[in-house]
Coordinates of C-alpha atoms in Angstrom, one line a residue:
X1 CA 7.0 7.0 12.4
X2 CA 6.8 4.6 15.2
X3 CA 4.3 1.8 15.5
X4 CA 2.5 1.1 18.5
X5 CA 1.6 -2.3 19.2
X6 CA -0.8 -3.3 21.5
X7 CA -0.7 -6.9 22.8
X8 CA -3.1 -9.4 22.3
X9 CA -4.6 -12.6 23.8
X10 CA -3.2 -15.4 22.0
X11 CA -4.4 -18.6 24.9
X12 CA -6.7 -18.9 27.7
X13 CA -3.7 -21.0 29.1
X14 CA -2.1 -19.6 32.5
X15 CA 1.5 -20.3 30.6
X16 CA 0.6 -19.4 27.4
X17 CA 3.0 -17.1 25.0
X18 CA 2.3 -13.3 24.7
X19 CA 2.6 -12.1 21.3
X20 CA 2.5 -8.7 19.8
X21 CA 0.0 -7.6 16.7
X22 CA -0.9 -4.2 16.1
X23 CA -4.7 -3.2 15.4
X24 CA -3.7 -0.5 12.9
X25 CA -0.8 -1.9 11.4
X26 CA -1.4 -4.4 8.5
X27 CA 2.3 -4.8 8.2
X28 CA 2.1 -6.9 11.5
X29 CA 1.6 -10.4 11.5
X30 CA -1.8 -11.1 13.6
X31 CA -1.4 -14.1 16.2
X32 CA -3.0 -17.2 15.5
X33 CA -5.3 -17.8 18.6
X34 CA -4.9 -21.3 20.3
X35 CA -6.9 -22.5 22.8
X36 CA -6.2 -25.2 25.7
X37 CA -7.7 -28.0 26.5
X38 CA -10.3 -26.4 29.0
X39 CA -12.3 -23.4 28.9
X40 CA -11.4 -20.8 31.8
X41 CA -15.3 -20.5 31.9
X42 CA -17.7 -23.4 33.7
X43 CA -19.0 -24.8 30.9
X44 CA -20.4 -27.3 33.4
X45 CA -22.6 -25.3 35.7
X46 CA -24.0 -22.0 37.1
X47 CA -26.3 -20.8 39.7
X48 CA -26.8 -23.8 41.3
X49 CA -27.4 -26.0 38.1
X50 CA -27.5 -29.9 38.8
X51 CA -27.6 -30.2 34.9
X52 CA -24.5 -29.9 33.4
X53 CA -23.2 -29.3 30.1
X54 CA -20.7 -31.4 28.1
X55 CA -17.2 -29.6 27.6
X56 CA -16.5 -29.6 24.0
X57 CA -12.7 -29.2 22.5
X58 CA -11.9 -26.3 19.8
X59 CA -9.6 -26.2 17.0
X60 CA -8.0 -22.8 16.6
X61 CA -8.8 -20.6 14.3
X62 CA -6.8 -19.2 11.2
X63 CA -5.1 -16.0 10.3
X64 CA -6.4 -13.3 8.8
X65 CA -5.6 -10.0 6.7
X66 CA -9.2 -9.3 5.8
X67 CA -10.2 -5.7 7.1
X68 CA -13.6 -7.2 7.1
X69 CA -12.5 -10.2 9.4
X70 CA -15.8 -12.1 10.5
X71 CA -14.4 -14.2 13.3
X72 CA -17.7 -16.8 12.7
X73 CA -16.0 -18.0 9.9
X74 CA -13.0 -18.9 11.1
X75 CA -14.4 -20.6 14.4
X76 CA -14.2 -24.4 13.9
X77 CA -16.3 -26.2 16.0
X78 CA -16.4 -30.4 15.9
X79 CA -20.3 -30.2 17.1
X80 CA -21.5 -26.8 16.5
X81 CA -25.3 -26.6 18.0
X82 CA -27.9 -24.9 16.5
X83 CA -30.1 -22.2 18.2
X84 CA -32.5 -24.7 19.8
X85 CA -29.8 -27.0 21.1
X86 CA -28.2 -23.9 22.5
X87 CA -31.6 -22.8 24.5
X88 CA -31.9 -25.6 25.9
X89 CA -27.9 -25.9 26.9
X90 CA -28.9 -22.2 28.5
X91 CA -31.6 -23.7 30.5
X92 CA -29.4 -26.5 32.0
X93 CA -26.9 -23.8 32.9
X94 CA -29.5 -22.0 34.7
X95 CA -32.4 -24.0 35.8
X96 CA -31.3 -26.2 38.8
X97 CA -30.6 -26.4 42.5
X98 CA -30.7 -22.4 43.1
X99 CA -34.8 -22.7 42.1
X100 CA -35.5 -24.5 45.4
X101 CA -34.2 -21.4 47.1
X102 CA -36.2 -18.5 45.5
X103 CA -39.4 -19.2 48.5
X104 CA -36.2 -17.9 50.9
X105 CA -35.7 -15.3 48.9
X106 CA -38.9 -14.2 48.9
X107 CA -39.5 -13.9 52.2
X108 CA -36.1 -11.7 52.9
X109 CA -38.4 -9.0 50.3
X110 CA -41.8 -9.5 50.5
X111 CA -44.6 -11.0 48.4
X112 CA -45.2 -7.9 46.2
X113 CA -41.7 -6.8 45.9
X114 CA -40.0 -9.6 46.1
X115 CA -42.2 -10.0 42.7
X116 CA -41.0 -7.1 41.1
X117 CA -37.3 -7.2 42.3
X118 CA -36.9 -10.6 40.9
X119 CA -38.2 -9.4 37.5
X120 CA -35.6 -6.5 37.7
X121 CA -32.6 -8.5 38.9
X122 CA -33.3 -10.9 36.5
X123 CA -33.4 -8.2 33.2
X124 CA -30.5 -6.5 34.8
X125 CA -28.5 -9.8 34.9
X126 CA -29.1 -10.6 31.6
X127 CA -28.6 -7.2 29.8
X128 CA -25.1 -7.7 31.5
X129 CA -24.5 -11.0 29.7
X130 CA -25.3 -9.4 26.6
X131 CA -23.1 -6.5 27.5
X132 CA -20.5 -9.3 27.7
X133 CA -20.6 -11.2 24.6
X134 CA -21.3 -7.7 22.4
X135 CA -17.6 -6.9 24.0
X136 CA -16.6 -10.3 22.8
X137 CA -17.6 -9.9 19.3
X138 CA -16.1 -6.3 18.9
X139 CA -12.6 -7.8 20.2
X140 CA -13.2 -10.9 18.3
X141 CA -13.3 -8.5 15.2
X142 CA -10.7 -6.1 16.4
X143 CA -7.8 -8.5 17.1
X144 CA -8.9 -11.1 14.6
X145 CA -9.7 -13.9 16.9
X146 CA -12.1 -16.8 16.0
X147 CA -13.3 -17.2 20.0
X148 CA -12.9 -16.4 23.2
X149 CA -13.6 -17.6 27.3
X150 CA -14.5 -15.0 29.9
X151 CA -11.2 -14.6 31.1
X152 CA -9.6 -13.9 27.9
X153 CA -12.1 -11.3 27.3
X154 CA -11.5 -9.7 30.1
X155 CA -7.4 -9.7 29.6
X156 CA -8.3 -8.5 26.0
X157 CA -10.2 -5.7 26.7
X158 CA -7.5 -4.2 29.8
X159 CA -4.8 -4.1 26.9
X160 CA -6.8 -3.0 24.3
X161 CA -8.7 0.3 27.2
X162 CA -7.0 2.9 28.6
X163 CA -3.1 3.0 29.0
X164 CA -3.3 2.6 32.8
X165 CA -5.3 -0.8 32.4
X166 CA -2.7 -2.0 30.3
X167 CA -0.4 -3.4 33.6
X168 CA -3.6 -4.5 34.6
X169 CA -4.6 -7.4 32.4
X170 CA -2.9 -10.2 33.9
X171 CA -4.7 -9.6 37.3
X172 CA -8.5 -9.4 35.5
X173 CA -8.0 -12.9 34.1
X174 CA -6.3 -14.3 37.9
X175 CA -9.3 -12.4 39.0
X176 CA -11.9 -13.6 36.9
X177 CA -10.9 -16.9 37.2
X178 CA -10.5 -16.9 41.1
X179 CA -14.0 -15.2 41.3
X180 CA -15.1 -18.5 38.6
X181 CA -13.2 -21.0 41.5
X182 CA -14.4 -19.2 44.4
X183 CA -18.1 -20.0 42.9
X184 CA -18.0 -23.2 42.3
X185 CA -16.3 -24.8 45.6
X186 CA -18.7 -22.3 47.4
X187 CA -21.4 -24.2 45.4
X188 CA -19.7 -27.7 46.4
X189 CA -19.9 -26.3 50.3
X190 CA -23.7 -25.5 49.1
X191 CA -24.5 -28.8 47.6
X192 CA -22.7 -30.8 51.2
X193 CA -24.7 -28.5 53.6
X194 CA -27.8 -29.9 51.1
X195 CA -27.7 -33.0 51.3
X196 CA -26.8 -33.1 54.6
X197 CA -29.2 -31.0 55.7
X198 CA -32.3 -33.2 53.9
X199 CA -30.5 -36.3 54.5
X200 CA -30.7 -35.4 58.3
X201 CA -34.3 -34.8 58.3
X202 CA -35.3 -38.1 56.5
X203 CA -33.2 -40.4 58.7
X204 CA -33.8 -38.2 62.1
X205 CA -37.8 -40.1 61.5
X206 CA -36.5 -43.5 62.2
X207 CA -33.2 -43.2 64.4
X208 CA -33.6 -42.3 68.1
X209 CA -30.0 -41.3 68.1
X210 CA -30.2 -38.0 65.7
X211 CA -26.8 -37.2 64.0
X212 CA -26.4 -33.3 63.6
X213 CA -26.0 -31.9 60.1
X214 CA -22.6 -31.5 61.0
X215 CA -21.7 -34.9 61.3
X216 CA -24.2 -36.3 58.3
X217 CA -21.6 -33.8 56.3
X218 CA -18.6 -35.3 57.4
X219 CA -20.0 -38.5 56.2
X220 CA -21.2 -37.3 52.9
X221 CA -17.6 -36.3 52.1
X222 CA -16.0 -39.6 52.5
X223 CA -17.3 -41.4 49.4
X224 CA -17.2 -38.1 47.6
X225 CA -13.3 -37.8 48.1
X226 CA -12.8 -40.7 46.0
X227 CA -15.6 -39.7 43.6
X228 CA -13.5 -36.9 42.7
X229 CA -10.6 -38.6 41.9
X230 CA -12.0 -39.8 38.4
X231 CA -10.4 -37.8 35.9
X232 CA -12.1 -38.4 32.8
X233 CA -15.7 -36.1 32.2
X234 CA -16.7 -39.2 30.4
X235 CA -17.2 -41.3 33.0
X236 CA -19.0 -38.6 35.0
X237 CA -21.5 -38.7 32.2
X238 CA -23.9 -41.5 34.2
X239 CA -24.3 -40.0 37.3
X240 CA -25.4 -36.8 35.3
X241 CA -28.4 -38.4 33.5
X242 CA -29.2 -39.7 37.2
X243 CA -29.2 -36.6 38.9
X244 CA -31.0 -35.2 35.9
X245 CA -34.0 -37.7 36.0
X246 CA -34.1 -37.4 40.1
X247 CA -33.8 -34.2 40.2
X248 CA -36.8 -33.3 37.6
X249 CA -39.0 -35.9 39.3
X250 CA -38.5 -34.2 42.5
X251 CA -38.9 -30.8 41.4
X252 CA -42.2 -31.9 40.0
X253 CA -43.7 -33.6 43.3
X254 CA -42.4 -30.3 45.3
X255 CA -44.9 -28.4 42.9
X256 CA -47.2 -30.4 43.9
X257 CA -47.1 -30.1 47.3
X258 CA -46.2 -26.4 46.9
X259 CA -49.6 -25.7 45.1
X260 CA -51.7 -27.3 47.3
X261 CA -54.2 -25.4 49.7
X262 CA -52.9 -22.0 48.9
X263 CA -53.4 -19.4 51.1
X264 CA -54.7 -15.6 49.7
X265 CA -52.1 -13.2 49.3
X266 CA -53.5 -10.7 51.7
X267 CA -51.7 -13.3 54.7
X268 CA -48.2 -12.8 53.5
X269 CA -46.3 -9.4 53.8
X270 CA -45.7 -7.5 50.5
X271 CA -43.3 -5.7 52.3
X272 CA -40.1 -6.5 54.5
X273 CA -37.7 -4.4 56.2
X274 CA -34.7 -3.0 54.3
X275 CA -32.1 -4.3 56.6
X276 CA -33.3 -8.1 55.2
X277 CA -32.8 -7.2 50.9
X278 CA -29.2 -7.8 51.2
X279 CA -30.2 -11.7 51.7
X280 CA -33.3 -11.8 48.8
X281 CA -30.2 -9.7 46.2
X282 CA -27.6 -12.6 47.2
X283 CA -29.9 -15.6 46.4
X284 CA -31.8 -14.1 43.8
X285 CA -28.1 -13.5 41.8
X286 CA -27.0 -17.4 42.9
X287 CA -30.0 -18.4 41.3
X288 CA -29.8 -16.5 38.4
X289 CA -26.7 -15.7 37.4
X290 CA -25.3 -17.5 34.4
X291 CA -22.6 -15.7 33.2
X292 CA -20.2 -18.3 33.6
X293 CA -21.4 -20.7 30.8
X294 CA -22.5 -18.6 28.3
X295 CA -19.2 -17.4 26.5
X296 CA -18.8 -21.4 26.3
X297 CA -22.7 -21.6 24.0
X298 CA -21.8 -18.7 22.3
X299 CA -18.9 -19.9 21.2
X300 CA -20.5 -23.6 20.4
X301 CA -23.2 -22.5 17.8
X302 CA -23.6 -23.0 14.8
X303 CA -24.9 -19.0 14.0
X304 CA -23.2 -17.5 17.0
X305 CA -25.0 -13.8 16.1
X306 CA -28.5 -15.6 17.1
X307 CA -27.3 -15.5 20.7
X308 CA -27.4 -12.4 21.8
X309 CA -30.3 -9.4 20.1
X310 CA -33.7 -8.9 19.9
X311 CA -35.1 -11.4 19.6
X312 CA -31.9 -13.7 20.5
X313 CA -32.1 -17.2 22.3
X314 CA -30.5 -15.5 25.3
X315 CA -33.4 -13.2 25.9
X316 CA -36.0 -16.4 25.3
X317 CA -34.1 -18.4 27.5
X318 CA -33.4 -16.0 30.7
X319 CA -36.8 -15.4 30.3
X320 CA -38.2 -18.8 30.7
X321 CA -35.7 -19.1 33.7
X322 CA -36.6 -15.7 34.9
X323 CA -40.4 -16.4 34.8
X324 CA -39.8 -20.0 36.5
X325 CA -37.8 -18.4 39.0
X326 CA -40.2 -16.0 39.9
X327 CA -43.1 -18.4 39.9
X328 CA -41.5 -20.9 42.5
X329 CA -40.2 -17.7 44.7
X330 CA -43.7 -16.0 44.6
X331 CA -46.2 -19.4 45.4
X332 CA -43.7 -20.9 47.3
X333 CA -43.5 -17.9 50.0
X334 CA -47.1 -17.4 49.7
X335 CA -47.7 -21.5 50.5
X336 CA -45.3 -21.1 53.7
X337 CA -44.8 -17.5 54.6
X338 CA -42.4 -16.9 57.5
X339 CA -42.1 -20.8 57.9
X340 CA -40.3 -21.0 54.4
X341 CA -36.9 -22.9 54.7
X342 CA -33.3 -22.1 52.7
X343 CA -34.3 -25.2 50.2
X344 CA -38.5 -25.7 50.0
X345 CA -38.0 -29.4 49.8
X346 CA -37.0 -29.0 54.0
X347 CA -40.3 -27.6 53.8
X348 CA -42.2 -31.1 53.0
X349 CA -43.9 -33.0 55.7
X350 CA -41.4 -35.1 57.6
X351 CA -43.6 -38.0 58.5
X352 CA -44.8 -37.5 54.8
X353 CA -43.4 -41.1 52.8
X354 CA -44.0 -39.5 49.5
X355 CA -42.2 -35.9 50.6
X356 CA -39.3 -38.2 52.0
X357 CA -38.7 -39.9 49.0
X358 CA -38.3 -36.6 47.5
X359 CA -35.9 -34.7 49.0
X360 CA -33.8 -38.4 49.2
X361 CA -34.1 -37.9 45.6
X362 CA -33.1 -34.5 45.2
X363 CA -30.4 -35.0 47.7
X364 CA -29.0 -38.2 46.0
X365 CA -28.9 -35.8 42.3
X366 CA -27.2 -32.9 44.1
X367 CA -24.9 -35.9 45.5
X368 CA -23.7 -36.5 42.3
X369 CA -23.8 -32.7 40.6
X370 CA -20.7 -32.2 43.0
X371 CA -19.0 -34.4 41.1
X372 CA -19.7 -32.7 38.2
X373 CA -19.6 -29.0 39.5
X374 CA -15.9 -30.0 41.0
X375 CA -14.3 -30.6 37.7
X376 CA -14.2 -27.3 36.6
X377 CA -12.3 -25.4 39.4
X378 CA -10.1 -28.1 39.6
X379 CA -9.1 -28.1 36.0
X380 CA -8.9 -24.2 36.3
X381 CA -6.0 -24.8 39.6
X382 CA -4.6 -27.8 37.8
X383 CA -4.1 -25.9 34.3
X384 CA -2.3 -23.3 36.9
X385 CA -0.2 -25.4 38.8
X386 CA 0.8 -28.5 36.3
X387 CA 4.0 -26.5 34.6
X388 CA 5.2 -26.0 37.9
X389 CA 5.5 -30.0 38.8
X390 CA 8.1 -32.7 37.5
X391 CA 6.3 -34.6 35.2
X392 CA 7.0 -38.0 37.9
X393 CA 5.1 -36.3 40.5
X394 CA 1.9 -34.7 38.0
X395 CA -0.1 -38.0 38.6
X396 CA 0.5 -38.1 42.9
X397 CA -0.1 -34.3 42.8
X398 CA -3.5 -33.8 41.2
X399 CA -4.8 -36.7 42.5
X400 CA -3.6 -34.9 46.3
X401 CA -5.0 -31.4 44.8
X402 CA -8.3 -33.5 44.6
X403 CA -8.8 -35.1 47.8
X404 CA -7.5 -31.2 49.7
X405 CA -10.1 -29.3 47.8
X406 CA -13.2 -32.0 48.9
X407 CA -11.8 -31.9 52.5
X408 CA -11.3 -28.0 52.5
X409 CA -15.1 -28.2 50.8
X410 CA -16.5 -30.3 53.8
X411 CA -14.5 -28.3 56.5
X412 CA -16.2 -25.3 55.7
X413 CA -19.7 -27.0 55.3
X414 CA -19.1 -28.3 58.4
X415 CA -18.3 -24.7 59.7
X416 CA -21.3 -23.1 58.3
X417 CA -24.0 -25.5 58.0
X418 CA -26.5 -22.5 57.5
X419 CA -27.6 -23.0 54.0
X420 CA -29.7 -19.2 53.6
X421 CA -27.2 -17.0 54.4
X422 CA -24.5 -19.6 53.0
X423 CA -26.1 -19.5 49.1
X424 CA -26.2 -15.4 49.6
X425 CA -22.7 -14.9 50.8
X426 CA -21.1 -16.7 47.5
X427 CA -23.8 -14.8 45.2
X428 CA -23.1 -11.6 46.7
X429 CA -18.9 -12.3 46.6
X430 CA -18.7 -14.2 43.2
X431 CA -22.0 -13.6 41.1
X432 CA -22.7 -10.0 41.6
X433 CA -18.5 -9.5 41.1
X434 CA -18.9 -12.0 37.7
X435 CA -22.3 -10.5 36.9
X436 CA -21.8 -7.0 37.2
X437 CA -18.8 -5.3 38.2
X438 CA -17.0 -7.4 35.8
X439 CA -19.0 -6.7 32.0
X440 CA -19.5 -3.2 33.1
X441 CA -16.0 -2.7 33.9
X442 CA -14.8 -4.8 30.5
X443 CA -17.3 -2.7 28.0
X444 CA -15.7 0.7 29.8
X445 CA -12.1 -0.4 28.3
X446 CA -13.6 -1.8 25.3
X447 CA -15.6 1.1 24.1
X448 CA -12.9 3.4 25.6
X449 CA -12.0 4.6 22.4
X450 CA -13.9 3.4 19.6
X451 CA -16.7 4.0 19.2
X452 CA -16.3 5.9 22.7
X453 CA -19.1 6.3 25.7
X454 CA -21.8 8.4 23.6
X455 CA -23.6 11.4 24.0
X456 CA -23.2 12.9 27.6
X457 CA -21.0 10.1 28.2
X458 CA -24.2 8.0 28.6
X459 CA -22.3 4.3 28.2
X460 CA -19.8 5.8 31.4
X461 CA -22.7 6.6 33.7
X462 CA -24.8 3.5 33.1
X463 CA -21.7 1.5 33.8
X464 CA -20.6 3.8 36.7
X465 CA -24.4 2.8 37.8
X466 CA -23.8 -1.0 37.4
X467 CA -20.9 -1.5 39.3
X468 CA -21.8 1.0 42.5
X469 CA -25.3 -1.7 41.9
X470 CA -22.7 -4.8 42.1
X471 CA -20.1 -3.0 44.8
X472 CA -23.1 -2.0 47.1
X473 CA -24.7 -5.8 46.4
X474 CA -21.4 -6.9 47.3
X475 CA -20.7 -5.4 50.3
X476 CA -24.7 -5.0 51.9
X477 CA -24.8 -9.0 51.1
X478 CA -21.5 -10.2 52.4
X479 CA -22.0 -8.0 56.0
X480 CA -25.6 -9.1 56.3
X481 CA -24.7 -12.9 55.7
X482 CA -21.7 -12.4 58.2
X483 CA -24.1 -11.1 60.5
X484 CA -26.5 -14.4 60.0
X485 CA -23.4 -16.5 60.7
X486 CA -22.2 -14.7 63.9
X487 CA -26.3 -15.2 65.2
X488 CA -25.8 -19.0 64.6
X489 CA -22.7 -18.9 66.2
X490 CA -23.8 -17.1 69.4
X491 CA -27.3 -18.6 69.9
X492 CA -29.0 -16.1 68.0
X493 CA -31.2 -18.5 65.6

């Protein structure tokens, strides 16, 4: 009889060794997993976060010939976290920058649906995470692995599917993680056009000479290129707690402003044409989406089964974040209707000292998230690139890697200085493609056997049904953000 043996994930490393175990074959030797350095996940940020999370290092876990293999017990963790510690990691992850654009958002749906739609966006991105991580688990089980990243889930589940996805599982993880890069630097082009953009309108009070947000950009990048040459998370660690403690302190004065002298309902449009929901699905998913992080806290706790479930700390904490989301988005559109800006802090009164000092505050924490947000796509590249370097030239050639990525950051800022259609274009490319097309696509090649798709093949057509969701999000939010671009370009806004 011949044995069939299915490959399996052994690093999340771009070099690491393939070897061979077979599922049904106790005879074989299962793989020891080992895992690098780095996550291929952000641990750091998503959505917009300014408030990152700490990268924590793994020991591997051991082998074993249990049929009953509980990969829990096997995970070692230095500082495992415990549920609470892991809702609030969930709300760094999520809560952040992307809240100050949900007023925008609004107003490309409407008061009334734009209420609703953020609701269903939200639930939909969330039973997608916990589509992911239930895929985790299963392969965690089947190949006897104590932990894995997003990417390695993904490569797992293409050689464990179908035959014909076999060839394919190299290219989900190159995609995964490219999708993952692609985010982040978008969010770094986010963050410049930010700052620049709020830095512009503070300074453009006292200057008669007003600088464009073009050239405020180009000036903001010059400190930041040797920012990013510090290598070490731990000395990052500072400016963090900074941009945490401005960042909260501005969010809290925006309320303020934001709930004051509301208008009634009845003067804001519940209602907006169709050709404008493209823009509301791409910032709603930049905001909301954190799929990145979570494999990262799932892995970290102490009682990883808590995480996902009902009830789980995933569900408590997307829906905090959800309803928070919602709440800015809804009053914030209501307070300035067709006025409402791509951040609400641009929305402040200029000549306003106290409104000033906020969005200096909030610009100054976003100054210092990019920082933060760059270390992980450049740790993904590196981790990509360092095998292929003499070991005398590793130093010269990350520290170059660095300083290209910040400029190719503030070129494109500086390109597209539109922040609206700018924050939907990277969550209709990346998020919906992370968020979406990617779990739905995984659990179809996990569950293409065992246990199978169900009765009437339900599990295929409610995956079909999320990735046409994601393709069309994809497609209808990249055109209509081109479209806002080539408006800018020719004099249209």
């Amino acid at each position: 009889m011949v044995t069939v043996k299915i490959p399996t994930v052994v690093s999340s490393g771009y070099d690491s060794e393939k070897t061979q175990g077979g599922r049904n074959n106790a005879s074989i030797g299962q793989p020891k997993f080992i895992r690098s350095d780095m996550a291929d996940v952000p641990v750091q940020q998503a959505a917009g976060s300014t408030l990152p999370l700490v990268i924590t290092r793994k020991k591997g876990g051991g082998d074993s010939d249990d049929g009953n293999y509980n990969p829990f017990e096997h995970r070692k963790v230095e500082h495992p976290t415990s549920d609470l510690e892991t809702f609030v990691h969930l709300l760094k992850g999520s809560l952040g920058s992307g809240i100050l654009a949900m007023p925008m958002a609004f107003s490309h749906a409407g008061l009334w649906f734009g209420l609703v739609a953020t609701f269903a966006v939200g639930t939909l991105c969330t039973y997608c995470v916990h589509v992911l991580v239930k895929c985790a688990h299963i392969l965690c089980r089947r190949r006897k692995i104590p932990m894995m990243g997003f990417a390695d889930v993904a490569e797992q589940a293409f050689l464990d599917g179908p035959p014909a996805l076999n060839r394919w599982s190299r290219f989900i993880r190159f995609m995964v993680n490219t999708f993952l890069v692609l985010d982040l630097l978008g969010c770094c082009c986010i963050y410049l056009v930010f700052v620049a953009t709020n830095v512009e309108q503070v300074v453009s009070v006292y200057l008669e000479t007003v600088l464009s947000v073009r050239v405020w950009i180009m000036i903001v990048t010059v400190p930041l290129i040797f920012m990013c040459l510090v290598r070490n998370l731990k000395f990052l660690t500072p400016f963090s707690m900074i941009a945490n403690i401005l960042m909260f302190v501005g969010i809290v004065i925006t309320f303020i402003y934001m709930f004051t002298d509301l208008p009634a309902p009845s003067e804001r449009p519940g209602l907006v044409a169709v050709s404008e929901w493209p823009l509301f699905f791409g910032t709603v998913i930049f905001a909301l989406e954190g799929i990145g992080v979570v494999m990262s806290l799932e892995n970290d706790m102490r009682n990883p089964t808590h995480f996902i479930g009902c009830p789980s700390v995933l569900n408590f904490g997307m829906g905090l974040v959800i309803a928070l989301y919602t709440l800015v988005g809804f009053f914030g559109f209501l307070k300035y209707g067709p006025d409402t800006e791509a951040s609400i802090t641009l929305n402040l009164p200029v000549e306003d000292k106290l409104a000033q000092s906020v969005k200096l505050m909030i610009a100054i924490a976003i100054f210092f998230t990019f920082t933060l947000q760059f270390y992980v796509p450049v740790s993904i590249l590196w981790k990509g690139l360092e095998h292929k370097i003499r070991p005398e030239r590793q130093n010269i050639s990350e520290y170059g890697l660095r300083v290209a990525l910040v400029v190719l950051c503030g070129g494109i800022a500086v390109a597209l200085p539109n922040l609206g259609p700018f924050i939907s274009l990277i969550g209709a490319v990346c998020l919906s493609t992370l968020g979406m097309i990617v779990p739905a696509t995984i659990e179809l090649a996990v569950y293409h056997e065992d246990p199978g798709y169900g009765r009437f093949n339900w599990r295929l057509w409610k995956n079909s049904g999320l990735i046409l969701f994601g393709v069309v999000g994809f497609v209808a939010g990249t055109y209509v953000s081109i479209i806002e671009f080539h408006a800018e370009f020719s004099g249209g806004h």
